[in-house]
Coordinates of C-alpha atoms and ligand atoms in Angstrom, one line a residue:
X1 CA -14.9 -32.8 25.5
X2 CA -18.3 -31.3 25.2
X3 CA -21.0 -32.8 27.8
X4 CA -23.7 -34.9 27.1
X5 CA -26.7 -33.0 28.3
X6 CA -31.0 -34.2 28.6
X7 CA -32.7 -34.1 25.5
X8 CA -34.8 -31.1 25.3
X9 CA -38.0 -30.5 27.0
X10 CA -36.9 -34.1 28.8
X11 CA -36.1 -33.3 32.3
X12 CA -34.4 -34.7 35.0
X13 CA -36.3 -35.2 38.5
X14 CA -33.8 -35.0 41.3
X15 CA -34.4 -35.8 45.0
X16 CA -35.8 -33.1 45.9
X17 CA -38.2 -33.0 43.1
X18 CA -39.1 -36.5 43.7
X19 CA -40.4 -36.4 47.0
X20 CA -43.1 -34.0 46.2
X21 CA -43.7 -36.3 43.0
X22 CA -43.9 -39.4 45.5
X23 CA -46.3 -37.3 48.0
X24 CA -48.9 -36.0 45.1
X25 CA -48.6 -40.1 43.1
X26 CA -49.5 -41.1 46.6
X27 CA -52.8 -38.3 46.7
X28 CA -53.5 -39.4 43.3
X29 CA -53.7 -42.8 43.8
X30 CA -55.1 -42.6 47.4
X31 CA -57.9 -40.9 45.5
X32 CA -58.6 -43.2 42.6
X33 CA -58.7 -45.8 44.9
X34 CA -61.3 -44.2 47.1
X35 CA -63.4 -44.3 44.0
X36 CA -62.7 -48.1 43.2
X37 CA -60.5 -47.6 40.0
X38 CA -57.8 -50.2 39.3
X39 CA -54.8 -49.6 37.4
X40 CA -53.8 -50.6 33.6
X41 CA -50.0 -50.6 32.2
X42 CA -49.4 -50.8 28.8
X43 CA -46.0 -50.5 26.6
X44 CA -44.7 -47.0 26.1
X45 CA -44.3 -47.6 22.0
X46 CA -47.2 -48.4 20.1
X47 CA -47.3 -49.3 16.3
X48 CA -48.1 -45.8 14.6
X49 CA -51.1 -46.4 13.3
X50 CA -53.0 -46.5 16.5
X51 CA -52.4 -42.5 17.1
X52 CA -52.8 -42.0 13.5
X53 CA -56.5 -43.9 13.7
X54 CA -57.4 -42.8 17.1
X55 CA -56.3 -38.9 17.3
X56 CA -56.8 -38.1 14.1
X57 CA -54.6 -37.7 11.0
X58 CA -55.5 -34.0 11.0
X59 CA -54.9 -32.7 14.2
X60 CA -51.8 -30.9 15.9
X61 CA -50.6 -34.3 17.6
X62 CA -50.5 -36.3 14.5
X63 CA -49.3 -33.7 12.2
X64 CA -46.4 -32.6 14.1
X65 CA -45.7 -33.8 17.4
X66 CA -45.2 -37.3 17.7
X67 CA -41.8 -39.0 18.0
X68 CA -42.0 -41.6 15.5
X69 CA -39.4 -43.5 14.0
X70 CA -39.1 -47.4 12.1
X71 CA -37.5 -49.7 14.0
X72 CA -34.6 -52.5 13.2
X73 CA -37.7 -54.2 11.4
X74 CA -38.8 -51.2 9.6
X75 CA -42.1 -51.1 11.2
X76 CA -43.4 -47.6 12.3
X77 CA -43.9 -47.1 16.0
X78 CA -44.3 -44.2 17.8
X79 CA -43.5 -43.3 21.6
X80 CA -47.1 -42.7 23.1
X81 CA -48.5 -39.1 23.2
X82 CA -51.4 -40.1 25.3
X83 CA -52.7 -43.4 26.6
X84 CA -56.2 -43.2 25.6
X85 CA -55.4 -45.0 22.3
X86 CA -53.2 -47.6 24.1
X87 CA -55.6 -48.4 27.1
X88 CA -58.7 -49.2 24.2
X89 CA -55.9 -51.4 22.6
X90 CA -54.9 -53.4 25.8
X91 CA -58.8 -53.3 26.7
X92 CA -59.6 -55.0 23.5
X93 CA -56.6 -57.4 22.6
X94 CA -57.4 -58.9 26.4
X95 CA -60.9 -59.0 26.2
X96 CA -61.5 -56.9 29.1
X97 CA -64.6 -54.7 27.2
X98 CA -66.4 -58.2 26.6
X99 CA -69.9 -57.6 28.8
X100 CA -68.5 -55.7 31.3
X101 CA -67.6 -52.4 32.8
X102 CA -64.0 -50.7 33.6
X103 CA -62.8 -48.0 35.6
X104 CA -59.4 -47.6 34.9
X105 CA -56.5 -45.6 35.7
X106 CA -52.4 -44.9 34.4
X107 CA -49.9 -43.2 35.1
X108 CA -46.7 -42.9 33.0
X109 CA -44.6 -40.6 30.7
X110 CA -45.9 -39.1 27.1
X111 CA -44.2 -37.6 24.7
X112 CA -45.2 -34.9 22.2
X113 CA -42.4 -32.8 19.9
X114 CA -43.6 -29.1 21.1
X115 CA -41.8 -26.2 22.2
X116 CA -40.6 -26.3 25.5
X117 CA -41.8 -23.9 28.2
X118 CA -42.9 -23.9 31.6
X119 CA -45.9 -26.4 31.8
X120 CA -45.0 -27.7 28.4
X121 CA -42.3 -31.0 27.9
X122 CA -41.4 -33.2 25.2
X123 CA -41.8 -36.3 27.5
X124 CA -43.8 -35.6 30.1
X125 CA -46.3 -37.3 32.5
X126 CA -50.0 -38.0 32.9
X127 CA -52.4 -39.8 35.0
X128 CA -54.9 -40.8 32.6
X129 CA -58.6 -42.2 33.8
X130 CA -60.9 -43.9 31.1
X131 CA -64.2 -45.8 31.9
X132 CA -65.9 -48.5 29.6
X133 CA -69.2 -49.7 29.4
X134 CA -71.3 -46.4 31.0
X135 CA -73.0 -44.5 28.6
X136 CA -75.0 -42.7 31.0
X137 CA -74.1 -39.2 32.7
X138 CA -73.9 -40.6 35.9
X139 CA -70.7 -41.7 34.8
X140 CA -69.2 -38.4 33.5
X141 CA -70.2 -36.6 36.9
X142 CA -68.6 -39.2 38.8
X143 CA -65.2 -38.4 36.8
X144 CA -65.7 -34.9 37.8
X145 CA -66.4 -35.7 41.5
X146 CA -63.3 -37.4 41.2
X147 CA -61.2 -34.5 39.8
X148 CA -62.5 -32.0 42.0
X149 CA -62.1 -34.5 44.9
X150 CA -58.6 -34.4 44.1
X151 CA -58.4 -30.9 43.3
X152 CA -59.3 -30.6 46.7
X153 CA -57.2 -32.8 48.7
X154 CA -54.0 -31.1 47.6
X155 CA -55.4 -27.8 48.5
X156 CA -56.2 -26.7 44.9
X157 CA -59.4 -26.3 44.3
X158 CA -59.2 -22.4 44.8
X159 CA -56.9 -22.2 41.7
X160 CA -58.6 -24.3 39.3
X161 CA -61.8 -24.4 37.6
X162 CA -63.9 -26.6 35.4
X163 CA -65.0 -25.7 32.0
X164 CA -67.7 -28.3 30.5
X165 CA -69.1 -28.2 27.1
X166 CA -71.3 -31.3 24.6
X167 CA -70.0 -31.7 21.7
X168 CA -72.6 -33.8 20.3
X169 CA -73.2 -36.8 18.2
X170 CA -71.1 -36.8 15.2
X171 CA -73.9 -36.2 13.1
X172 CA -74.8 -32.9 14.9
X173 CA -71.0 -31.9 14.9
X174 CA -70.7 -32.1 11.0
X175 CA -73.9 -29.8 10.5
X176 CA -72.1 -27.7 12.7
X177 CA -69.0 -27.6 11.0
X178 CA -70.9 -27.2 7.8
X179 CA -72.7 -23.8 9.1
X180 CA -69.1 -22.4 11.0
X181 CA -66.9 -22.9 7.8
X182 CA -70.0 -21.8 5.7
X183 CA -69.7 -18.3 8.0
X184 CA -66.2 -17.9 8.4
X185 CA -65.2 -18.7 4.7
X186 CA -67.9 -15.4 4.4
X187 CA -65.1 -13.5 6.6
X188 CA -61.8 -15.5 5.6
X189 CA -59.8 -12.5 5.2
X190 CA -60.5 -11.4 9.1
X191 CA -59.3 -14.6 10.8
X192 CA -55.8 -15.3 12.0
X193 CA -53.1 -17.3 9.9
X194 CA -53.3 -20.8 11.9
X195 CA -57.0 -20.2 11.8
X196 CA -57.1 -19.8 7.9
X197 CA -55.0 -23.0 8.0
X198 CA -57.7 -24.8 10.4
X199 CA -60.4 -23.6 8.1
X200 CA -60.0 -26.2 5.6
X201 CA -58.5 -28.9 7.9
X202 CA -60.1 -29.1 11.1
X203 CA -62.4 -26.1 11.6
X204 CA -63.9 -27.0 14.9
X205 CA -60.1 -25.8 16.3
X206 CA -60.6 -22.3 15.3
X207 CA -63.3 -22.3 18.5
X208 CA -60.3 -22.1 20.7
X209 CA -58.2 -19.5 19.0
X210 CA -56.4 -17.0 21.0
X211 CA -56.9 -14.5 18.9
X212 CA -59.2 -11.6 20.2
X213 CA -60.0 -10.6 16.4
X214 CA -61.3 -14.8 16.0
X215 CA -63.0 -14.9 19.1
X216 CA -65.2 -11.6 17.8
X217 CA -65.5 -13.0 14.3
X218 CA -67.5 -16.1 16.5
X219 CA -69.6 -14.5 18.3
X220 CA -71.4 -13.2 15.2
X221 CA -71.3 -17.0 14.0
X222 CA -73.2 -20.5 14.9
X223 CA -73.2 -21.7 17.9
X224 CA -72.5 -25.1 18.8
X225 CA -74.9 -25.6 21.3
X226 CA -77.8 -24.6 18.7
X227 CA -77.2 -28.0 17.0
X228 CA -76.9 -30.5 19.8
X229 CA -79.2 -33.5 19.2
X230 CA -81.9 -34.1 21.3
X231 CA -79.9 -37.1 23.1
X232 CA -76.7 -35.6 23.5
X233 CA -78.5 -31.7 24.9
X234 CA -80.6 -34.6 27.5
X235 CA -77.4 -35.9 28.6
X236 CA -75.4 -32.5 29.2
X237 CA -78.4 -31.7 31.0
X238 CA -78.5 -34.0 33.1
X239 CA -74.8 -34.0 33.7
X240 CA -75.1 -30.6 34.8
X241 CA -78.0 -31.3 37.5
X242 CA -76.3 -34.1 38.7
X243 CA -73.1 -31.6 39.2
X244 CA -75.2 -29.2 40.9
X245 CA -76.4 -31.8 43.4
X246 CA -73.0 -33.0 43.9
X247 CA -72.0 -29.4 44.7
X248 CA -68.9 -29.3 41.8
X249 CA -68.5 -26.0 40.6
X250 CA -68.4 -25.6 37.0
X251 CA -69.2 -23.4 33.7
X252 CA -70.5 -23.9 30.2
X253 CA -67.9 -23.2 27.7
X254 CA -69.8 -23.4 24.4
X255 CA -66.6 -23.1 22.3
X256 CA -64.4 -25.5 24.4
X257 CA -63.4 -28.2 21.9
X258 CA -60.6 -31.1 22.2
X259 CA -57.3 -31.2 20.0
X260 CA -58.0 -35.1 19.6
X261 CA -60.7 -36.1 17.4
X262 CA -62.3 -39.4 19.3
X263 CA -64.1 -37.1 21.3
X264 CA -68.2 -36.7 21.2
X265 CA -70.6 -35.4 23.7
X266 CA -69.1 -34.8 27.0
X267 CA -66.1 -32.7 26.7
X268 CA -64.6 -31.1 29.6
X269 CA -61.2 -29.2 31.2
X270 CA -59.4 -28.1 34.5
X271 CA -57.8 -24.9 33.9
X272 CA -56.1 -22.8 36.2
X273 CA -54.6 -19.0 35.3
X274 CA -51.6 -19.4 37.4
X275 CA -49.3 -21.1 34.9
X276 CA -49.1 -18.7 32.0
X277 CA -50.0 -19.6 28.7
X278 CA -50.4 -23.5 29.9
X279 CA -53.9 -23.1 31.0
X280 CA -55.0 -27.0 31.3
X281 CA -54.3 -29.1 34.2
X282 CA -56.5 -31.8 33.4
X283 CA -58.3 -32.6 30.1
X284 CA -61.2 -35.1 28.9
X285 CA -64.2 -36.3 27.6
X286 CA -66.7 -39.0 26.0
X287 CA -65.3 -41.1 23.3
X288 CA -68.2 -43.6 22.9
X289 CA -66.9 -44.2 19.1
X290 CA -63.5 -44.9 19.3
X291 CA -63.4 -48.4 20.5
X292 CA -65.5 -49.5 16.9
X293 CA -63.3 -47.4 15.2
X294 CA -60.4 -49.0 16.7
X295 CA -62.0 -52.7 15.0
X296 CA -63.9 -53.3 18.8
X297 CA -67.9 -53.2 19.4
X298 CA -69.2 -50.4 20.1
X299 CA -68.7 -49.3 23.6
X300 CA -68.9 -45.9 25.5
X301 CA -66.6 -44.5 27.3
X302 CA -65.6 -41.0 29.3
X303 CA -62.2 -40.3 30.6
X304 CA -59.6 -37.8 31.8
X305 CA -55.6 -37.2 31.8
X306 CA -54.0 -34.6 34.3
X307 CA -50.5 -33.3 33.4
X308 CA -48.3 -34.2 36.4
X309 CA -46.0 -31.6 35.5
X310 CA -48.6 -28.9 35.5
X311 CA -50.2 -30.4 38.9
X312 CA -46.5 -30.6 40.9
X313 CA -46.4 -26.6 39.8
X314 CA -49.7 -25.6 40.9
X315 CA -49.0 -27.7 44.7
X316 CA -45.5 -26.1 44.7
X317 CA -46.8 -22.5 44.3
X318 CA -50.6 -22.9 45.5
X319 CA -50.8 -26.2 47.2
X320 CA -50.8 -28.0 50.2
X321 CA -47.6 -29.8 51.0
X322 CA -46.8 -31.3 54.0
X323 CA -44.3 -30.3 56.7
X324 CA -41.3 -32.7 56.7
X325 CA -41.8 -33.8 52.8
X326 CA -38.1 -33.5 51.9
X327 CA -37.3 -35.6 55.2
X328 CA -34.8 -38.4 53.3
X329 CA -35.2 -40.4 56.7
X330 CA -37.3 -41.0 60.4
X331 CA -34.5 -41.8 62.5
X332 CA -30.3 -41.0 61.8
X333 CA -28.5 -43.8 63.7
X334 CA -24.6 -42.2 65.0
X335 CA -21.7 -44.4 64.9
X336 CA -19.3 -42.7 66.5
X337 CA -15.8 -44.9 67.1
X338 CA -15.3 -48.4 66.8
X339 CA -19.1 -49.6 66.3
X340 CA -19.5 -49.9 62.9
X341 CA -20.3 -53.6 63.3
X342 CA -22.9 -53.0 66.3
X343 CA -24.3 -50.2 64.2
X344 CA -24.9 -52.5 61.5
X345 CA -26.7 -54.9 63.5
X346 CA -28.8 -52.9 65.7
X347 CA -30.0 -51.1 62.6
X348 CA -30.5 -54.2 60.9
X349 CA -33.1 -55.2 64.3
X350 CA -34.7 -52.1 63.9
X351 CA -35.2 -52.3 60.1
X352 CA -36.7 -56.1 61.2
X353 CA -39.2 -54.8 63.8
X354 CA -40.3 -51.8 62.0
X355 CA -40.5 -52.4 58.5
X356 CA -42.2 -48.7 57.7
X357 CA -39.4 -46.9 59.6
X358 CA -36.9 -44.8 57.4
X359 CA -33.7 -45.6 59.2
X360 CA -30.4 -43.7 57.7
X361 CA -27.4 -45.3 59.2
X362 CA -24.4 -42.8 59.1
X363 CA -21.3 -44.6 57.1
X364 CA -17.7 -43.1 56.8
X365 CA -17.3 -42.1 60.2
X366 CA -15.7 -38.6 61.5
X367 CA -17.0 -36.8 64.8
X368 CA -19.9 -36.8 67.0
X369 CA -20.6 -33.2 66.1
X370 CA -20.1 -33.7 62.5
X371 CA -22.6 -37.0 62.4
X372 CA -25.0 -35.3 64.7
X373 CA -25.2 -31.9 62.1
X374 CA -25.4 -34.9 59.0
X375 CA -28.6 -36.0 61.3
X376 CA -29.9 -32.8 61.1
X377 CA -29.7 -32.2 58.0
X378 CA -31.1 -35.4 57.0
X379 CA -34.5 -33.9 58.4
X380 CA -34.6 -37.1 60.5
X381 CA -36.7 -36.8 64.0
X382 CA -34.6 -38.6 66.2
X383 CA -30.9 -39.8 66.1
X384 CA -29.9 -42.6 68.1
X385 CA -26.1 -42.2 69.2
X386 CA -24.1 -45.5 69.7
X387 CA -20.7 -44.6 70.8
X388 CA -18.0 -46.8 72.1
X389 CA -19.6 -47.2 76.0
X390 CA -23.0 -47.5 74.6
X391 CA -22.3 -50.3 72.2
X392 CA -20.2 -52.2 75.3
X393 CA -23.2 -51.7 77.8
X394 CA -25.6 -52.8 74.9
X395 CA -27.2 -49.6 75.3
X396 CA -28.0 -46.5 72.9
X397 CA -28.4 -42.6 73.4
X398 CA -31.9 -41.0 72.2
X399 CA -32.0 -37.7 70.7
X400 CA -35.0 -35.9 69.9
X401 CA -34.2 -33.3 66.9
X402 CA -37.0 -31.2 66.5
X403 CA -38.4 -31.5 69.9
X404 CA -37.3 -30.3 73.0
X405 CA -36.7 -33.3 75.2
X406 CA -34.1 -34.6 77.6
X407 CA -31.6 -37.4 75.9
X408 CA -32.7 -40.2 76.6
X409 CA -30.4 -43.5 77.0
X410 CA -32.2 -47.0 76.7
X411 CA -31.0 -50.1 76.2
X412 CA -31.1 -51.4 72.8
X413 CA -33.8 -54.0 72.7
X414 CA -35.9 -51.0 74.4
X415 CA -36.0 -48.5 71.6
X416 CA -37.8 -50.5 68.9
X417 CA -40.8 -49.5 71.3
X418 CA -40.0 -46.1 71.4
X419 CA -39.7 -45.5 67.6
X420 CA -42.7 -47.6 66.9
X421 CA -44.4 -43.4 67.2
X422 CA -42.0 -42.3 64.4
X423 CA -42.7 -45.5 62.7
X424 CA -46.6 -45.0 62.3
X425 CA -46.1 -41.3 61.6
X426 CA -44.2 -42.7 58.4
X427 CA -46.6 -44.9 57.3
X428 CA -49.5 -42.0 57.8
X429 CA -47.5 -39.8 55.3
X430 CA -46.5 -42.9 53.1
X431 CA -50.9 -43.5 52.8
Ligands
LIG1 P1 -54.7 -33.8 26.4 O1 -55.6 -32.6 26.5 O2 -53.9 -33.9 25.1 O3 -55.7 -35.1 26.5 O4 -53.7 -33.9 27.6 C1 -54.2 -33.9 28.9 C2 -53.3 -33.1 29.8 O5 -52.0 -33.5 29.7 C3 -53.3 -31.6 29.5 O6 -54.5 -31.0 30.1 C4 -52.0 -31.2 30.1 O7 -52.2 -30.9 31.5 C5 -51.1 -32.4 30.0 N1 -50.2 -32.1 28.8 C6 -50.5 -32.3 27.5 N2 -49.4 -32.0 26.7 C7 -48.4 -31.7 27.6 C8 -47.0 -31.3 27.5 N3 -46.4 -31.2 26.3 N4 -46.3 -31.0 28.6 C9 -46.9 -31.1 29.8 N5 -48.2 -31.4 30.0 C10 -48.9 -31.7 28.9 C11 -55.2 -36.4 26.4 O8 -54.1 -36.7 26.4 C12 -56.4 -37.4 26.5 N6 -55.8 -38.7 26.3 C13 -57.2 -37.2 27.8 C14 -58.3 -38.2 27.9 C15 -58.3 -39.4 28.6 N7 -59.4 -38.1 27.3 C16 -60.2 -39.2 27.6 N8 -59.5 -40.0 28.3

C-alpha cells in the first residue's frame, strides 16, 4: 500500500529539530519580554474576507497563495497567511484599541501556497510584533532596537542587515505611482514579463524586481523618495536619527516596497545573503490605515514578523547555539536488577524536590554497561546507579558523565542536595 506522506512544503519537526526551536522560542520571547510586550492568540482560520480587505485583492498573497476553501456551512475561510490582519480583528472585536496603547506579540504557523524551497514553506511559522496607538517614530525605532536586540542575542547580527525605506502617505504614493507607470509604460517593451504584468496591477512591485535589465530601466525613472510628504520625509528623518543614537546599523533602500498593501510610511526588512534566493528574515512596517479600513477608528500602528524557519537556519549555520542543546535530560537514573519499584520512587522524590530538573529514568532493564552507554547517550550530566545493594542500604551510586570525578555513593535523601547544581543549570538554559 502506498504511504501516506506530509503535505508539501508542510514539514515535520522532529526532536532534534525541536530543541533548537525550543532554545531560539525561548530567545525570542526572553526578548519581547525585556521590551514589555505581551502576547495575543487568535484562531488559525479567518473568514476570507479579512486577507482579501487587508492584503490586498491585487497582490501575490491574495491572488495565488492562500489556502482557502468553504466550509460545511459554505462560508469562505481561509488558513492565515500572516497575523497582521487577524491581530487588528481580535484588537477590535475585544475592544482592546479603545484609548489605549498595545505592544503585542504572536507566534504560530502561516500558510501560503508557494513553491517549496529552502527558506520557503507552505505552512510555516512567524513571530509577528504589531503596536497600536504610537504614531510617532519613537515607536518604529524601538521595533528595530528590538530586532537588532535579538539579532544579537543569537549571535546574528554579523549575517543580517536592515534595509529601511518611507513609503509615504497614500496620497504621496499614488502621485508616485502615477509618474513610475507614466515612465515605464514609455519603455514597456524593456521590462521583464512579471513586471509587464505588475504594470497595470500593482506597479509599485516592479521596484523590487530581480531583473538586472528592470532595475536599470529605474534608475533612469522617479524616485520614490522625491514625493514623500513633508510629514512622512519628517518622520523617516527622525527615525533615522533616533537609529543613529541608538547605535542600529541600517541603510536606505529607496525601492524597498512590501508585497502587502496596508503598508504606509515606515517600511522596513532584515535580510541576510546566506540563504539563497530567501533573502528576508524579518519583514515590517507602518500600517496606520488599516484598522479604519478594517471598519475600526483610525489608529496607527507599526509592526514586524520574523520567519522562524529562515531564523532556525541562519542559528544553525551562523549562530550561537549552546553546548548541551540536544541534551533530552539532567540526570539518567540506572535500575539495574530488581529495583524497578525503588527506582520509581526515588525518582518520583527527586522529581518532588526539584521541579526544574530533567530526570530520565531508564525502563526495560538489561545491563549496567548497557544502561550506563543509554545515559550517555542521553547527553545527561550525571547518572545515579541504584543496583540491588544500593536500593537495600537506601543508598545510590553518583556518576559524573562529562566530568572527571570519583563515583560518588550517597545515601538517597542526600542527593537531592547534590543535584540541586544540575537543577539550576536547567532552569538557566530553560530562561
Ligand atoms: P511578510 O513579509 O509577508 O510580512 O512575512 C514576514 C516574514 O515571514 C518574511 O520576511 C519571511 O521571513 C517569512 N516568510 C514569509 N513567507 C514565508 C514562507 N513561505 N516560508 C517561510 N518563511 C516565510 C508579513 O507577514 C507581515 N504580516 C509582517 C508585519 C507584521 N507587518 C506589520 N506587522
Amino acid at each position: 500500500m502506498k504511504k501516506i506522506q506530509a503535505i508539501r512544503g508542510m514539514n515535520d519537526l522532529l526532536p532534534a529539530d525541536t530543541a533548537i526551536w525550543q532554545y531560539m522560542e525561548a530567545c525570542v520571547k526572553r526578548a519581547l519580554a525585556g521590551f514589555g510586550y505581551s502576547e495575543i492568540r487568535f484562531p488559525i482560520m479567518e473568514q476570507t474576507d479579512l486577507f482579501k480587505r487587508s492584503i490586498g485583492e491585487v497582490t501575490d498573497i491574495v491572488e495565488k497563495e492562500m489556502y482557502t476553501f468553504e466550509d460545511r456551512n459554505g462560508e469562505s475561510v481561509t488558513l492565515r497567511p500572516e497575523g497582521t490582519a487577524s491581530c487588528v480583528r481580535a484588537c477590535e472585536e475585544h475592544g482592546l484599541l479603545y484609548n489605549q496603547t498595545q505592544r503585542l506579540w504572536y507566534m504560530g504557523p502561516m500558510f501560503r501556497y508557494e513553491r517549496p524551497q529552502k527558506g520557503r514553506y507552505r505552512q510555516f511559522h512567524q513571530v509577528g510584533i504589531e503596536t497600536f496607538g504610537l504614531e510617532g517614530p519613537d515607536i518604529d525605532a524601538e521595533l528595530l532596537l528590538l530586532g537588532y536586540h535579538l539579532f544579537r542575542q543569537l549571535g546574528l547580527d554579523h549575517c543580517v542587515s536592515l534595509q529601511i525605506n518611507s513609503l509615504g502617505s497614500d496620497a504621496a504614493r499614488a502621485a508616485f505611482r502615477e509618474a513610475l507607470v507614466k515612465y515605464l509604460s514609455a519603455h514597456e517593451a524593456q521590462l521583464d514579463e512579471d513586471s509587464k504584468r505588475r504594470l497595470h496591477t500593482n506597479p509599485l512591485r516592479i521596484l523590487d524586481s530581480k531583473s538586472p535589465d528592470t532595475q536599470a530601466l529605474l534608475d533612469g525613472g522617479p524616485s520614490l523618495a522625491d514625493y514623500l510628504d513633508e510629514s512622512s520625509h519628517e518622520h523617516f528623518t527622525r527615525l533615522t536619527q533616533l537609529l543613529d543614537a541608538a547605535g542600529v546599523p541600517y541603510s536606505v533602500n529607496p525601492r524597498l516596497v512590501r508585497g502587502l498593501d496596508y503598508y504606509s510610511r515606515t517600511a522596513f526588512e532584515w535580510v541576510t545573503d546566506r540563504l539563497g534566493a530567501q533573502s528576508a528574515v524579518c519583514a515590517g512596517g507602518r500600517y496606520d490605515n488599516l484598522v479604519a479600513q478594517l471598519g475600526g477608528r483610525p489608529t496607527p500602528a507599526v509592526g514586524f514578523a520574523i520567519g522562524l524557519e529562515r531564523l532556525v537556519l541562519l542559528v544553525q549555520s551562523e549562530g550561537r547555539l549552546p553546548e548541551g542543546l540536544d541534551a533530552s535530560v539532567d540526570v539518567y537514573l540506572a535500575a539495574v536488577g530488581d529495583v524497578q519499584a525503588e527506582a520509581l520512587k526515588l525518582a518520583a522524590s527527586l522529581r518532588e524536590q526539584l521541579p526544574q530538573l530533567r530526570l530520565g529514568m531508564h525502563c526495560g532493564g538489561g545491563s549496567f554497561k548497557s544502561q550506563l552507554k543509554k545515559a550517555d547517550k542521553s547527553g545527561a550530566q550525571v547518572a545515579l546507579i541504584l543496583g540491588e545493594d544500593e536500593a537495600a542500604e537506601g543508598k545510590v551510586a553518583v556518576k559524573y558523565l562529562r566530568e572527571d570525578r570519583p563515583q560518588q555513593s550517597l545515601n538517597q535523601n542526600d542527593v537531592a542536595q547534590l543535584l540541586t547544581s544540575v537543577a539550576s543549570g536547567a532552569q538557566q538554559e530553560a530562561k
